[in-house]
Coordinates of C-alpha atoms in Angstrom, one line a residue:
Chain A
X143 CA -43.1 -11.1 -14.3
X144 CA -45.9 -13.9 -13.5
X145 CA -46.0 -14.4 -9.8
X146 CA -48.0 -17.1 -8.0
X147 CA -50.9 -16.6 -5.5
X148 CA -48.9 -16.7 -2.6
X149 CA -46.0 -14.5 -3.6
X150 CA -48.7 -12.0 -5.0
X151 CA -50.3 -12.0 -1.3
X152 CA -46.9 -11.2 0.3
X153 CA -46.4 -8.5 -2.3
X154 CA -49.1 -6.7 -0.9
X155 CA -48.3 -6.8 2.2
X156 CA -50.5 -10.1 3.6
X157 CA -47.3 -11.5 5.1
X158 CA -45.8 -8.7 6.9
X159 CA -43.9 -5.5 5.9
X160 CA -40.5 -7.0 6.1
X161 CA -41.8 -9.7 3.0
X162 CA -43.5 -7.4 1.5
X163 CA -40.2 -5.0 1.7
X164 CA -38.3 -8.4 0.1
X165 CA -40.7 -9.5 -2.3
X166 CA -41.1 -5.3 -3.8
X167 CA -36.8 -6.0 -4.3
X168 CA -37.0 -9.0 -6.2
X169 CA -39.7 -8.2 -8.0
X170 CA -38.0 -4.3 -8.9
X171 CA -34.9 -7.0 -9.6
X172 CA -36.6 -9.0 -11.7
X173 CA -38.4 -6.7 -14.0
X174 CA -35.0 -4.7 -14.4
X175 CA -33.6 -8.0 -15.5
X176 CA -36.4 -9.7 -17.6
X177 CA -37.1 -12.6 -15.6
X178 CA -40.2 -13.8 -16.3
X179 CA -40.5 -15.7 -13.0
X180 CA -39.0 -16.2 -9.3
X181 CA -37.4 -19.7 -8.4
X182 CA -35.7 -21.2 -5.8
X183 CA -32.4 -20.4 -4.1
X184 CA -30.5 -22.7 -1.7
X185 CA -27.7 -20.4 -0.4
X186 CA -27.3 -16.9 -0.4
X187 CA -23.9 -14.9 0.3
X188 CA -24.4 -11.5 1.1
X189 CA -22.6 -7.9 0.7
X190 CA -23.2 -4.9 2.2
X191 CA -21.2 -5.9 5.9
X192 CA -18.6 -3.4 6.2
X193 CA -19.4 -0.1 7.7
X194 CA -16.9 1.7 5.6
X195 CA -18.9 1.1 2.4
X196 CA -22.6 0.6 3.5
X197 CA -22.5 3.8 6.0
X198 CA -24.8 4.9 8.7
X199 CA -28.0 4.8 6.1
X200 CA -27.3 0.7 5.7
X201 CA -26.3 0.2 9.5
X202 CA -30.2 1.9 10.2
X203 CA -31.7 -0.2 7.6
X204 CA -30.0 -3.2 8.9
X205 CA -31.0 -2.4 12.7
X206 CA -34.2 -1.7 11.7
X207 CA -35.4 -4.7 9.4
X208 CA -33.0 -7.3 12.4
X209 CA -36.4 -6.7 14.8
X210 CA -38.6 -8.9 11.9
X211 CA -36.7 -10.3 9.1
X212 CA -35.2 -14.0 9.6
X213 CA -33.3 -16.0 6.8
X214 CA -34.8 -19.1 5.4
X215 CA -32.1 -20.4 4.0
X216 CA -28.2 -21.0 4.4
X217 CA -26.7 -16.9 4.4
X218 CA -23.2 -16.4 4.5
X219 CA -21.6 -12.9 5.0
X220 CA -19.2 -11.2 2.9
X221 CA -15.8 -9.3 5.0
X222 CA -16.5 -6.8 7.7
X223 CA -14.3 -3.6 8.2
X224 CA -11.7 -4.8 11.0
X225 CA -10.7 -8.2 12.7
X226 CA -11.9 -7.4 16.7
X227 CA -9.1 -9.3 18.3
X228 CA -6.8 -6.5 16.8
X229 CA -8.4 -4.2 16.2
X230 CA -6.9 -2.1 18.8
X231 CA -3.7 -2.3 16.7
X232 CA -5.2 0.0 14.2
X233 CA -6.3 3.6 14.4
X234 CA -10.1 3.2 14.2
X235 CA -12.6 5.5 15.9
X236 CA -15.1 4.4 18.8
X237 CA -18.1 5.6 16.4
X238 CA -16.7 3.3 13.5
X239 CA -15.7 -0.2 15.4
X240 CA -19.9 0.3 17.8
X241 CA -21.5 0.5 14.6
X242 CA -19.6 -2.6 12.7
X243 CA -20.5 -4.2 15.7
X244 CA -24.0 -3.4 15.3
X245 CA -24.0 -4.2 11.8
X246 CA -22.6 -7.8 12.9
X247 CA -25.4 -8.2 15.8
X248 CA -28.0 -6.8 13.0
X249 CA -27.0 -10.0 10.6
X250 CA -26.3 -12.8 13.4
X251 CA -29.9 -11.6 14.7
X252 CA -31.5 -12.5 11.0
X253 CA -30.1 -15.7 11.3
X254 CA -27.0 -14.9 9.2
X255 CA -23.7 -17.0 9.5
X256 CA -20.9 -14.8 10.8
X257 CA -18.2 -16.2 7.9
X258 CA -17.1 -12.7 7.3
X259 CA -15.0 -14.1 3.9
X260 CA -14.9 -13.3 0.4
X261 CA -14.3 -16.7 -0.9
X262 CA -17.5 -18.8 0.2
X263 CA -16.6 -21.8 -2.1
X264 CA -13.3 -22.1 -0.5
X265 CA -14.6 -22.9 3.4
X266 CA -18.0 -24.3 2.8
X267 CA -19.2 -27.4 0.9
X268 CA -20.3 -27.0 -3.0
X269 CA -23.9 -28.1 -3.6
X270 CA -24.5 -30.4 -6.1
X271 CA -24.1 -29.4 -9.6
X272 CA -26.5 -27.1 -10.8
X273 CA -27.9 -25.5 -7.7
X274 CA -29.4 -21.7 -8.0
X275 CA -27.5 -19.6 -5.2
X276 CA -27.7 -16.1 -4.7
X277 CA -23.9 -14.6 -4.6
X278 CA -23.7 -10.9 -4.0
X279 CA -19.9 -10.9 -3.9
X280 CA -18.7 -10.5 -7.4
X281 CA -15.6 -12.6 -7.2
X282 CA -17.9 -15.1 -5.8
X283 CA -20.2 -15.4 -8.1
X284 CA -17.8 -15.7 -10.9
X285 CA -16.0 -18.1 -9.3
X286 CA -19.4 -20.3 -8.4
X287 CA -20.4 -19.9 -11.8
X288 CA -17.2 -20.9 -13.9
X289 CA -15.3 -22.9 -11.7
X290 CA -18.4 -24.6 -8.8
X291 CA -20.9 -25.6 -11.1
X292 CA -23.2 -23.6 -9.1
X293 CA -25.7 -20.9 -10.9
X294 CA -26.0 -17.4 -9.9
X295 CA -26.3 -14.1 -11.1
X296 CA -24.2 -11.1 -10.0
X297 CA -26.3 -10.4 -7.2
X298 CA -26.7 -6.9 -5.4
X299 CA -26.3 -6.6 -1.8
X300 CA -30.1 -6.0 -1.5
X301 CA -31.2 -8.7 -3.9
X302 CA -29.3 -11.2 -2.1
X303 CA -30.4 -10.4 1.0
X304 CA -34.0 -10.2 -0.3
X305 CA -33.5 -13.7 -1.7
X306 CA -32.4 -15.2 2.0
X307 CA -35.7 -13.6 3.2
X308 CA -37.8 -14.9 0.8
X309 CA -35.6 -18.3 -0.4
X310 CA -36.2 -17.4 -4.4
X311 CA -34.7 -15.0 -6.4
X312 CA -35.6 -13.7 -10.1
X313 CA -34.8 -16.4 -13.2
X314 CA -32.8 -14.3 -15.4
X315 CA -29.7 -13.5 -17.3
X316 CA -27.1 -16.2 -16.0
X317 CA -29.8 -18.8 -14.5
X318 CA -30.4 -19.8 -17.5
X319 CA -28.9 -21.4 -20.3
X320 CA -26.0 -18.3 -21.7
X321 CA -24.3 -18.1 -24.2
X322 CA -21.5 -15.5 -24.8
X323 CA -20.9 -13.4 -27.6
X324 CA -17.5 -13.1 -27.6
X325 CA -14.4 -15.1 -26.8
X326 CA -10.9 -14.2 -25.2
X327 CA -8.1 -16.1 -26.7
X328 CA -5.0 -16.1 -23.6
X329 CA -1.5 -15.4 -25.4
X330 CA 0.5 -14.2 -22.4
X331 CA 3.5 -17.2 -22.1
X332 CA 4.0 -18.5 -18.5
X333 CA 1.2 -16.6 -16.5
X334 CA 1.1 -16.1 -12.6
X335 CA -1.9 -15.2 -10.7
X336 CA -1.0 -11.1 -10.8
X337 CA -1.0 -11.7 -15.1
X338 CA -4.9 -13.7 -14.5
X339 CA -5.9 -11.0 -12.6
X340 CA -5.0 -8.4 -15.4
X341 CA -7.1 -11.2 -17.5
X342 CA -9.7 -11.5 -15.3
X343 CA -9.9 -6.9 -15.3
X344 CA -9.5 -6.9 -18.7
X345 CA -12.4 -10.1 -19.2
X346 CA -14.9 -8.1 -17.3
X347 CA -14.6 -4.6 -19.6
X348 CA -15.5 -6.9 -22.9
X349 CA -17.7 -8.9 -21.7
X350 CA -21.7 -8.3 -20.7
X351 CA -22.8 -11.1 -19.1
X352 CA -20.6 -13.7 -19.9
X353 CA -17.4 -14.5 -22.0
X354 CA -15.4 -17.5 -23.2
X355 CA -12.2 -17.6 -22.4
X356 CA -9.4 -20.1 -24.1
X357 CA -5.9 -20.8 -24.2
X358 CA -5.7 -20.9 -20.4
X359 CA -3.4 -24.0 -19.4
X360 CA -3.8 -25.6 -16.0
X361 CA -4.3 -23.3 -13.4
X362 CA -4.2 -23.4 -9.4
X363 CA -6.6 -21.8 -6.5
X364 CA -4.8 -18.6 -6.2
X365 CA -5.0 -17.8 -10.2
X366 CA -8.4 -19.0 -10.2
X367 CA -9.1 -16.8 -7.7
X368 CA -7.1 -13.8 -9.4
X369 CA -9.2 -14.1 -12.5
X370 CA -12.4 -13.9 -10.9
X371 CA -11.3 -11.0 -8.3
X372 CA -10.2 -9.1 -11.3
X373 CA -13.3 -9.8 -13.7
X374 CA -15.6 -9.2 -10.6
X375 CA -13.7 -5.5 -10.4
X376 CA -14.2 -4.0 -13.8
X377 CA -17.7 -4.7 -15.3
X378 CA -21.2 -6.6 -14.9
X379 CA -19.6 -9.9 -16.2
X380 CA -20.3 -13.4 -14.4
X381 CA -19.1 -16.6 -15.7
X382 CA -16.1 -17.3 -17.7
X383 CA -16.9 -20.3 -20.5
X384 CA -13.9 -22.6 -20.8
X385 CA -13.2 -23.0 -24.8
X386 CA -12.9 -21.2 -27.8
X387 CA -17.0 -21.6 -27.9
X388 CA -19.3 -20.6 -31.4
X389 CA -16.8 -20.3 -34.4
X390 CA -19.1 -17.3 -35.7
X391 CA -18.6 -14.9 -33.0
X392 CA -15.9 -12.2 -32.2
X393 CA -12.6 -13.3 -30.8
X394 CA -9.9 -10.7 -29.1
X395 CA -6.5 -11.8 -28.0
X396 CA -5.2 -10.8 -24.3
X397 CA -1.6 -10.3 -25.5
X398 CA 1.1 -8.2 -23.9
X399 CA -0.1 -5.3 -25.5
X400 CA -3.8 -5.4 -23.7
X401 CA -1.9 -6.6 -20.2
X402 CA 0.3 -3.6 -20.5
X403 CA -2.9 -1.2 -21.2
X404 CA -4.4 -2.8 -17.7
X405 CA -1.0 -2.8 -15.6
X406 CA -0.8 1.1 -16.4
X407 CA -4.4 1.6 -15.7
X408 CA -3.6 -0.4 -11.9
X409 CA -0.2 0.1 -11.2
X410 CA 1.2 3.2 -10.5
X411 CA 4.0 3.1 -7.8
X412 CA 7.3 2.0 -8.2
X413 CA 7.6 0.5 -4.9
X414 CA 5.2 0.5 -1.4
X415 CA 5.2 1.5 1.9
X416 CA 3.1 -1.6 3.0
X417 CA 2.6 -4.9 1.3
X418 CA -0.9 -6.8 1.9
X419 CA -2.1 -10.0 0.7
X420 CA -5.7 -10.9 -0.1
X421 CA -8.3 -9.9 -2.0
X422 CA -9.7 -12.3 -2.3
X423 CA -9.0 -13.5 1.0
X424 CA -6.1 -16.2 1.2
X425 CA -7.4 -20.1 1.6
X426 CA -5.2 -22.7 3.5
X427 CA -3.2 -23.9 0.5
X428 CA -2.2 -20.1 0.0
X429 CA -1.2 -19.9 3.6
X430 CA 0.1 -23.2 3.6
X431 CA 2.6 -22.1 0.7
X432 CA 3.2 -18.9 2.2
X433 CA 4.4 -20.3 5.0
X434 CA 6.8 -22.4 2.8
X435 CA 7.9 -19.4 0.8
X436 CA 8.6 -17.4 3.7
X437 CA 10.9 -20.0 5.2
X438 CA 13.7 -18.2 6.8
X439 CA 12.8 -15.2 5.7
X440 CA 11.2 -12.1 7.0
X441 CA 9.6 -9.5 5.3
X442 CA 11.4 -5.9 5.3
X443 CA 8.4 -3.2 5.9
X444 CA 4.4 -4.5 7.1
X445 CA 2.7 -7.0 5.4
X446 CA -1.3 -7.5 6.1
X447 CA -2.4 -11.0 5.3
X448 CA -6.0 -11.1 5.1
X449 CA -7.8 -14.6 5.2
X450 CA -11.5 -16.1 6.7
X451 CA -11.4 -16.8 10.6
X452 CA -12.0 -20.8 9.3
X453 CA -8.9 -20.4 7.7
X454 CA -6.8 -18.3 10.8
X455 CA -8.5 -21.2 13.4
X456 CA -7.1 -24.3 10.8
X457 CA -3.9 -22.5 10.3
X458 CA -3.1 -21.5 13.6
X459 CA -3.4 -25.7 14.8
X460 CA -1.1 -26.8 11.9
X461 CA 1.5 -23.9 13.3
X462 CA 1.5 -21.7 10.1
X463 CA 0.7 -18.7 12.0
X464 CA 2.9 -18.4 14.4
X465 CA 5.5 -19.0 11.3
X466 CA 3.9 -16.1 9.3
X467 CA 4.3 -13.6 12.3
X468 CA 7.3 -14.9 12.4
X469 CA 8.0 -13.4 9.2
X470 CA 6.7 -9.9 10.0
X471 CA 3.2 -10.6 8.4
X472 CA 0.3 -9.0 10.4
X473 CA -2.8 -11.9 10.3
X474 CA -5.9 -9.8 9.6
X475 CA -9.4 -12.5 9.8
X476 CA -12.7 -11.3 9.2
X477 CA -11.6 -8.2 6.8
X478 CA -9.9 -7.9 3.6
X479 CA -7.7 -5.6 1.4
X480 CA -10.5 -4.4 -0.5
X481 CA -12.7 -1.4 1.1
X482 CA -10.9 -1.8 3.9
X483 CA -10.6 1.3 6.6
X484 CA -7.5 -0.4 8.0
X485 CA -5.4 1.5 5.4
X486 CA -5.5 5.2 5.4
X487 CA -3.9 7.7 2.6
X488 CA -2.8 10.1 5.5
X489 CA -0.2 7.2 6.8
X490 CA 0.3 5.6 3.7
X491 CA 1.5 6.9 0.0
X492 CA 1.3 3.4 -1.7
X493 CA 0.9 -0.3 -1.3
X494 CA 2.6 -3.4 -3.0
X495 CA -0.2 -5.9 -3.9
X496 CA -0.7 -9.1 -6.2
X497 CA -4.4 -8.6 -6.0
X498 CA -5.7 -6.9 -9.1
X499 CA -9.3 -6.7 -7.0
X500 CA -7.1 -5.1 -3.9
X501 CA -5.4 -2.0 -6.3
X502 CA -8.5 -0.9 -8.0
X503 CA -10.0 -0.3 -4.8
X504 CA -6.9 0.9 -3.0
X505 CA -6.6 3.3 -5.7
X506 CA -10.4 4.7 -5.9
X507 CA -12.0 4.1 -2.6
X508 CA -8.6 4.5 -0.5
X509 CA -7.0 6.9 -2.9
X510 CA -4.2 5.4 -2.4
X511 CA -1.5 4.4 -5.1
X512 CA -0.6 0.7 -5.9
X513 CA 2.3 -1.1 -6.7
X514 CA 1.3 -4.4 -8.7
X515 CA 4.0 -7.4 -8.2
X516 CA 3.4 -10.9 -8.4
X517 CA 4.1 -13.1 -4.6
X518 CA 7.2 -14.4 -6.2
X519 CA 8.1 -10.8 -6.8
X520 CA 7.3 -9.6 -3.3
X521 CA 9.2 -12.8 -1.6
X522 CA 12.5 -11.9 -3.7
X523 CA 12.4 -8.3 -3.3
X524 CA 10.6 -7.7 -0.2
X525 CA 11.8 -10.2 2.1
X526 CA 15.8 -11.2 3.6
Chain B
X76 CA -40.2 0.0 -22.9
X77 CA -42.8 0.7 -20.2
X78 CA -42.3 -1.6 -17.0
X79 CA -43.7 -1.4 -13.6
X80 CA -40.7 -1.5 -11.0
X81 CA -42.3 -0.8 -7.7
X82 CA -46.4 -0.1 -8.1
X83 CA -48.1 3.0 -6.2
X84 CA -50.4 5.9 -7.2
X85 CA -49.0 9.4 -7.0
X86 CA -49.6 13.0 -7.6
X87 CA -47.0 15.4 -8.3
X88 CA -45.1 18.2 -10.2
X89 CA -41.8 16.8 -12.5
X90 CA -38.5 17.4 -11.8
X91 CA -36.5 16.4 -15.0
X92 CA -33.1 15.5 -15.6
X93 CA -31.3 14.9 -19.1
X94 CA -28.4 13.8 -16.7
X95 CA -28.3 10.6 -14.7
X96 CA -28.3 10.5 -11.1
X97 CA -25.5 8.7 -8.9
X98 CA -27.5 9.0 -5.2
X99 CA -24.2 8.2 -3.4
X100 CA -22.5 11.3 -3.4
X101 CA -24.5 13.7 -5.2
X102 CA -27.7 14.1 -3.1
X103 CA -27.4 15.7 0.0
X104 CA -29.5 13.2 2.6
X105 CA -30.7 15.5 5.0
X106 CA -32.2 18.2 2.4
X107 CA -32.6 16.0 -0.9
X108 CA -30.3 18.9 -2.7
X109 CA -28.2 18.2 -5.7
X110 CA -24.8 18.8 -4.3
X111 CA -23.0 18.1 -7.8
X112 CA -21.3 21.2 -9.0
X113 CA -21.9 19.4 -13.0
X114 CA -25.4 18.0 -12.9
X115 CA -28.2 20.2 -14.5
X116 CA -29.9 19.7 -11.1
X117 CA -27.2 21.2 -9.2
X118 CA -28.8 23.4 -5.8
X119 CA -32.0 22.0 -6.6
X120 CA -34.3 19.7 -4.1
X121 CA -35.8 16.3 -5.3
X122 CA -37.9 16.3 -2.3
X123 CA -41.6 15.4 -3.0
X124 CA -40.9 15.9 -6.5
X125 CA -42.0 12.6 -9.6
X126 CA -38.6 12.7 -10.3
X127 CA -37.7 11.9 -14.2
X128 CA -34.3 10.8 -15.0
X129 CA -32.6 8.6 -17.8
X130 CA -31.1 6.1 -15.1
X131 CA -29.0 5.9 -12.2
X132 CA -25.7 5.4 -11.8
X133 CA -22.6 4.3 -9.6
X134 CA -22.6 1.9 -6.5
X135 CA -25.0 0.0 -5.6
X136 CA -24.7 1.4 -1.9
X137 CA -26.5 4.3 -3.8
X138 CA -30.0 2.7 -3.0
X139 CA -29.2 3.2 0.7
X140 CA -29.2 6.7 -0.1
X141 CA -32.4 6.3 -1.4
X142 CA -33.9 4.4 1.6
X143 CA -32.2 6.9 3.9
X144 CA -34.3 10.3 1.9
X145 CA -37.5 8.6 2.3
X146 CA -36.6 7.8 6.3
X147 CA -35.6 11.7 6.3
X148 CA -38.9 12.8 4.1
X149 CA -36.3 14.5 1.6
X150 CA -37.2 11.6 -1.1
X151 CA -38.9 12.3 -4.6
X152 CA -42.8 10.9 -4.4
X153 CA -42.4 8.8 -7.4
X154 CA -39.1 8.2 -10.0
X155 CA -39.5 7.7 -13.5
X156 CA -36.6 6.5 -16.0
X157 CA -35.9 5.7 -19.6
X158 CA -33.2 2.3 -18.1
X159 CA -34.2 0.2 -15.3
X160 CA -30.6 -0.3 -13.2
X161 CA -30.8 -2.2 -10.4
X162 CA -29.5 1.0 -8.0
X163 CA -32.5 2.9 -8.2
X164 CA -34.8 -0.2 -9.0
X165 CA -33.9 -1.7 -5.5
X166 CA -33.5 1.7 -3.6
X167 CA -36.9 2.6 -4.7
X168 CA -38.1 -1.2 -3.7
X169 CA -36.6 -0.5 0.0
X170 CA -38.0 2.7 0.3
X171 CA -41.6 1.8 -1.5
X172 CA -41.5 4.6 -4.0
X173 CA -43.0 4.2 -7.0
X174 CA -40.5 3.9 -10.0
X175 CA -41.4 3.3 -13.8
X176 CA -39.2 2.9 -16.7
X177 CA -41.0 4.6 -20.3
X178 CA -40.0 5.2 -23.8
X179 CA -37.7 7.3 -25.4
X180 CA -40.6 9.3 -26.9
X181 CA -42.7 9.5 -23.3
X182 CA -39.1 10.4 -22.0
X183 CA -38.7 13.9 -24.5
X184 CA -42.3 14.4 -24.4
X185 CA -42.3 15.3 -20.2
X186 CA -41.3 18.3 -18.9
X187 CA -40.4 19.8 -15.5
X188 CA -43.2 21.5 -14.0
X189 CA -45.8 19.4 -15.5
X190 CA -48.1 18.4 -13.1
X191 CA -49.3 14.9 -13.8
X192 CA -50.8 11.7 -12.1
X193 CA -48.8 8.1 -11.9
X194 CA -50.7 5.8 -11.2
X195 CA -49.7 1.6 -12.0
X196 CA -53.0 0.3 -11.7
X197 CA -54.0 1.9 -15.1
X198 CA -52.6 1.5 -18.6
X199 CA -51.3 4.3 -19.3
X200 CA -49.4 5.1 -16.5
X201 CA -48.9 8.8 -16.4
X202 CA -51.8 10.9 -17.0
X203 CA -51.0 14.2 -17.5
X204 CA -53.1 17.4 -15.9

């Protein structure tokens, strides 16, 4: 990797430790990833918030590098472990809800916008087209990659946060021109978002870094959001291609055969205990419809709703949550479905979910088992 | 191939793997003891050792692991792999331990117990003793 004067100087330490900590992660980044160079990075999103995944070794680290290490450019933050203005509603221990907290302070103190949301490009402005980010959340990046116009590679939690330090991040793989190898041709009839998600899961196993993907007809936020939550699950994969693509290379069909083979893999309850909604976390126009669907009607057993606090504040004017407790749902900001400690295998056998991304994590970080349905499923059967 | 992922100069004895190594989960932090009943490493320490492995594996949280042996002086002295993955490339980069990636041939050719020198600033890389 060629590096300029000045970013060999901070390699060696001439800066500080805390640049030369960054600089040592992008450049162990870039060589793993053949780039030949570092460039520019406008926005970075990080991972690595909630104490349930990063543990007591990343809540040190992050405490420890807060005293020096400052952002330079626009950092967002993926979901934390809880929402604090209920978190007293859950059974979470002293030890885990003071060291979130620190984890929070440890970010806020580098300069780090609190957003606390999966779904970045939902609650901030897009750059222009073209602009090198730094994504660490994989349904993120997909989505910023295929759907934004924005270019990214499938960033870890470290090189993302390395690249907010620094403001560059390694040119390789997806930052540059890609193109896939194979293509996915869609043959499912009438899709909903629980069917993209099974496309996105079963995207991300075929594909390395990229795939095309065609046959796909028009398609709103929340299967948008499906298929990248479900790519960003199950492999290294980063950017759907819209279009049948090079007539020379491999094409598979997602048929009802392949969706079958992922639906056994994911579901594997007949029926829940709890149901819980996002993962990704739900925009306004998901709550907004919610709210519609749920008209006169109230869920039977709990249902967590997980969105950004943006999206809780905006909803909360317009009246849609006080409609959605209403209905029985429990509003969750700041947290999500996925990794979450909110959700414990001692209380609870299984889960209904339309979140491909929320099951696969249920089922091997909670241990818990999942029942997939789609929201028009969970309205008719889960709701009078 | 041969690439530098974090430069240092080390001396040490080899601890070698033929398995990979998933650092969340399978090292125990405190002691730097294999804890996995199925690794070939199983009861043994990687503390202080050049440890040589084919690559890591599993969550990326892993390279916390990694920062957290060499803040509890339980971490190998140097790693060396066959496949750079990012884990172990950016746990080693946190913790500033030096971590190499060499051929297939270098790979069979080294040995646990060898006692050899890795040092980036040269050529060759390992010099064996």
């Amino acid at each position: 990797m060629e590096l300029t004067r000045e970013e060999e100087s901070a390699l060696k330490g001439e800066q500080g430790e805390i640049m030369q900590m960054a600089y040592r992660i992008l450049v162990a980044t870039g060589e793993a990833t053949d780039a030949e160079k570092l460039i520019p990075i406008e926005w970075a999103h990080l991972s690595g918030v909630n104490y349930n995944t990063i543990g007591d070794a990343g809540e040190e680290f992050l405490s420890t590098i807060s005293k020096n290490a400052r952002v330079i450019v626009k950092t967002t933050l993926n979901p934390m472990g809880f929402d604090i203005d209920n978190v007293s509603n859950y059974n979470l221990d002293e030890n885990f809800i003071s060291k979130q907290l620190s984890i929070r302070n440890s970010y806020v103190t580098m300069g780090v916008i609190p957003s606390f949301s999966c779904i970045p490009y939902e609650i901030f402005d897009i750059p222009k087209n073209g602009t090198q980010v730094a994504f660490a959340e994989s349904n993120a990046a997909i989505h910023a990659n295929s759907y934004d116009n924005l270019k990214t590679n499938k960033e870890s939690a470290f090189s993302a946060l390395a690249s907010a330090i620094v403001g560059k991040s390694p040119y390789s793989s997806l930052r540059k021109e890609d193109t896939p190898n194979i293509t996915i041709r869609m043959k499912i009839k009438n899709p909903d978002e629980l069917t993209y998600g099974m496309l996105g899961f079963y995207a991300g196993k075929i594909g390395d870094t990229s795939v095309n993907i065609s046959g796909l007809a028009k398609m709103d936020q929340r299967q948008c959001k499906a298929m990248c939550g479900g790519m960003g699950t199950s492999g290294t994969c980063a950017k759907f291609n819209f279009g049948e693509g090079d007539p020379n290379i491999e094409k598979i069909d997602f048929d009802e055969k392949e969706m079958l083979k992922v639906h056994d893999e994911l579901n594997t309850a007949e029926k829940g205990d709890l149901i819980t909604l996002g993962s990704p976390q739900l925009g306004l126009d998901e709550i907004s419809d919610l709210t519609a669907k749920l008209k006169g009607r109230s869920f039977q057993k709990r249902c967590m709703v997980f969105l950004p606090r943006t999206v809780k504040e905006q909803a909360q004017k317009i009246g849609y949550i006080t409609e959605l407790e209403r209905a029985g749902c429990e509003i969750l900001s700041d947290c999500c479905t996925c990794l979450t400690p909110l959700i414990c295998k001692d209380d609870i056998d299984a889960v209904t979910t339309n979140s491909i991304k929320g099951a696969f994590y249920l089922k091997n970080s909670n241990g818990i088992d999942v029942n997939l349905k789609s929201l028009k499923e969970i309205i008719e059967d889960e709701t009078r | 191939m041969n690439k530098i992922l974090v430069a240092g100069k080390v001396e040490g004895i080899v601890l070698k793997s033929n398995d990979p190594i998933n650092f969340l989960g399978t090292v125990d932090k405190k002691t730097g003891i294999i804890t996995d009943k199925n690794h070939t490493l199983f009861e043994k320490s990687i503390k202080n050792s050049i440890l040589v492995f084919p690559s890591g594996v599993g969550s990326s949280v892993g390279a916390y692991t990694i920062y957290s042996i060499k803040s509890n002086n339980t971490a190998p002295i140097a790693m060396i792999c066959k496949k750079a993955d990012l884990t172990v490339a950016t746990g080693c980069a946190l913790a500033n331990i030096p971590l190499i990636t060499i051929t297939d041939e270098q790979f069979e050719s080294i040995k646990t117990g060898m006692k050899v020198i890795l040092d980036t600033d040269t050529t060759t890389l390992i010099h064996y003793q």
